[in-house]
mmCIF file of C-alpha atoms in Angstrom:
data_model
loop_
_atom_site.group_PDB
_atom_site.id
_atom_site.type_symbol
_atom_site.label_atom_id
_atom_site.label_comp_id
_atom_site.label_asym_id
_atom_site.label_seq_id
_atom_site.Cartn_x
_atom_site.Cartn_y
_atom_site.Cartn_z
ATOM 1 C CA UNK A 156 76.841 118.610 -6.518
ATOM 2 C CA UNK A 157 77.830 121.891 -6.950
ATOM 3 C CA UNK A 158 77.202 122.339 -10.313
ATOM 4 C CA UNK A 159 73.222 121.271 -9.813
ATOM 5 C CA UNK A 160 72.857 123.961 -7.691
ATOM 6 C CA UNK A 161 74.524 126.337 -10.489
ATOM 7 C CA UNK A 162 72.002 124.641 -12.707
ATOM 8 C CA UNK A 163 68.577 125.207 -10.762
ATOM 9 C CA UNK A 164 66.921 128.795 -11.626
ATOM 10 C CA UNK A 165 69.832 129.475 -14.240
ATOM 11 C CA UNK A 166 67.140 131.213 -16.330
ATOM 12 C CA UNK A 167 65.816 133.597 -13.795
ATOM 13 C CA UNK A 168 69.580 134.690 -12.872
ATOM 14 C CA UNK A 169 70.354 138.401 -14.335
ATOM 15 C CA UNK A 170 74.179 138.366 -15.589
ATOM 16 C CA UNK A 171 76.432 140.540 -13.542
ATOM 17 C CA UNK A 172 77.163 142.641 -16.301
ATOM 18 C CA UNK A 173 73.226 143.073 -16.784
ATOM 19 C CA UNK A 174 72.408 143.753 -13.139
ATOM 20 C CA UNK A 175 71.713 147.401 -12.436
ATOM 21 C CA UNK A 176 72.619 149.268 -8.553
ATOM 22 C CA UNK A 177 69.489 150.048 -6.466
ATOM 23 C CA UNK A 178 69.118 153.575 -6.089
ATOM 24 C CA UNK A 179 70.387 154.831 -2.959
ATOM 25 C CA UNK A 180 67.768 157.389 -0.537
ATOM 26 C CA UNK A 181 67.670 160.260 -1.006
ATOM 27 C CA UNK A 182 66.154 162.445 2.142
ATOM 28 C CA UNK A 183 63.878 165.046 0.404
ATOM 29 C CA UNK A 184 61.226 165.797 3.054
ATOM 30 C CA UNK A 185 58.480 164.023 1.059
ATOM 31 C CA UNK A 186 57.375 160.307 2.294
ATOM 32 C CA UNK A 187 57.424 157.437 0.010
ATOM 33 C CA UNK A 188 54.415 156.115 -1.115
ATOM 34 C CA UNK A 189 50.815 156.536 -2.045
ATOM 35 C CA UNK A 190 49.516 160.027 -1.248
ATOM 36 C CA UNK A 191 46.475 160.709 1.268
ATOM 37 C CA UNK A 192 43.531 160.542 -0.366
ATOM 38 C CA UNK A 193 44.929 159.463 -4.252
ATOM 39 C CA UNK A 194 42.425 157.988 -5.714
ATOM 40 C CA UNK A 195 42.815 154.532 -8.115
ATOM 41 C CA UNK A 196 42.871 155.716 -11.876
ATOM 42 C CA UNK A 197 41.892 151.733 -12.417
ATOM 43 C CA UNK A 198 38.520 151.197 -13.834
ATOM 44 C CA UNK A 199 37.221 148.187 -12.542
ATOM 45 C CA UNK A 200 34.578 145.415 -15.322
ATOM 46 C CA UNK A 201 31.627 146.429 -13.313
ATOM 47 C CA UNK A 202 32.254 150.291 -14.481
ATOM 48 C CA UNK A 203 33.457 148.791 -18.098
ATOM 49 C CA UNK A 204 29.982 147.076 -18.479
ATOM 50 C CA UNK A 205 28.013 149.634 -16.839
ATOM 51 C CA UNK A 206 29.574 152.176 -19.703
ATOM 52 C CA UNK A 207 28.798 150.214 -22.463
ATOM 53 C CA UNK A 208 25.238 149.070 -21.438
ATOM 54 C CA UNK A 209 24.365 153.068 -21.425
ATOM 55 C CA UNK A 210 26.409 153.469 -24.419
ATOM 56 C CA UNK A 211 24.351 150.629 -26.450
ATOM 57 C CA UNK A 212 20.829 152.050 -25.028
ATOM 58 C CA UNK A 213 22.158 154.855 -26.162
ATOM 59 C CA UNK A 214 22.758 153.635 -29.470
ATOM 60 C CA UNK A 215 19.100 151.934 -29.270
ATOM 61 C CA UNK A 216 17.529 155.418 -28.450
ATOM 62 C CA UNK A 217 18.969 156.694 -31.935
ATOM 63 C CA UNK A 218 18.167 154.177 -34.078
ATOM 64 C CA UNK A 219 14.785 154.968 -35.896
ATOM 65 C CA UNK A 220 12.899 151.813 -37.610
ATOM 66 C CA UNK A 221 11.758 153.305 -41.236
ATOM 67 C CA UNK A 222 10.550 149.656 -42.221
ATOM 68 C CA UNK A 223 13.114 149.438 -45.092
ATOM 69 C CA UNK A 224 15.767 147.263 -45.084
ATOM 70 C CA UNK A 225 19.316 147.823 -45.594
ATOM 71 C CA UNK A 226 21.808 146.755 -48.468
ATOM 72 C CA UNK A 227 21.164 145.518 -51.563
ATOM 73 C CA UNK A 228 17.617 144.739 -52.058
ATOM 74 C CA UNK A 229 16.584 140.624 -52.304
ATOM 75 C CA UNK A 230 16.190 139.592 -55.743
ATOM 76 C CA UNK A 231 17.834 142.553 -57.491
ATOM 77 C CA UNK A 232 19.335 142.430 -61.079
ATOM 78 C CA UNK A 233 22.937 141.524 -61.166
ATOM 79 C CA UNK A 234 24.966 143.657 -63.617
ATOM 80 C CA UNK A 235 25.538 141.831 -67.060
ATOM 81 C CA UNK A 236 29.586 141.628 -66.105
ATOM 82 C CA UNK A 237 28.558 139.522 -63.066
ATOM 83 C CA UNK A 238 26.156 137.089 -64.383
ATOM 84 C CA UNK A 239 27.498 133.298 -65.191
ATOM 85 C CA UNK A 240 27.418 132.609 -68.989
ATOM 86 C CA UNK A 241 24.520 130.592 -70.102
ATOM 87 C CA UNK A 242 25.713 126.940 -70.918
ATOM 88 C CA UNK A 243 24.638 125.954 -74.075
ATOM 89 C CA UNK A 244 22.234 122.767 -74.436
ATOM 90 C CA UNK A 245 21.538 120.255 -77.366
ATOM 91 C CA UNK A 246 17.936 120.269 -78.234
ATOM 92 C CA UNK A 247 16.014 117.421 -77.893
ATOM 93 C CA UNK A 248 18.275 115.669 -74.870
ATOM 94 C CA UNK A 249 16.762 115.764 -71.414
ATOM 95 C CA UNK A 250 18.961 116.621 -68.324
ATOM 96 C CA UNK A 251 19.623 113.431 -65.803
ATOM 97 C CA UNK A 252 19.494 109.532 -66.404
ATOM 98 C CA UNK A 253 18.463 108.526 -69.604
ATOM 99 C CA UNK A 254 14.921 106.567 -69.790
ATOM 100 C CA UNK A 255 14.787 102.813 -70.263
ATOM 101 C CA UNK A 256 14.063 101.773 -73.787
ATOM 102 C CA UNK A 257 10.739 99.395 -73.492
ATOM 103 C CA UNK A 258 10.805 96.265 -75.573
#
């Protein structure tokens, strides 16, 4: 039995070797603890979406519409290096199933 009880929370247990002393108190006229009137340096998701809502109208305010798209314009000329070679076809033969012969 007593080696179940050795057993339970074995990986939560800190080695003795590994275990470190707790500080002992030292007196130095100064409480413990939080300050008076420290303030949290935390900033909470309400503030985190309330700066990036101005920061995108922001953005919105500087953005100026000239009517001209951006990037490469639609339909322009690919640069000879890019294009596919042309396959080469045999005159005369049609692309697809080949037509019934009518007797």
């Amino acid at each position: 039995m007593a080696e179940k009880e050795e057993k339970r929370g074995a990986h939560m247990r800190v080695p003795d070797h590994l275990k470190v002393a707790k500080k002992e108190y030292v007196p130095t006229g100064n409480p413990r603890g939080r300050k008076l009137g420290q303030t949290s340096t935390k900033v909470t998701m309400a503030q985190k979406k309330e700066k990036l809502k101005l920061a995108l109208a922001k953005q919105k305010e500087d953005y100026v519409p000239t009517g001209n798209p951006q990037g490469r314009p639609k339909g322009s000329v690919k640069p000879d290096h890019l294009k596919k070679p042309k396959k080469e076809t045999v005159p005369g033969r049609g692309r697809g199933r080949p037509k019934k012969d009518s007797e």
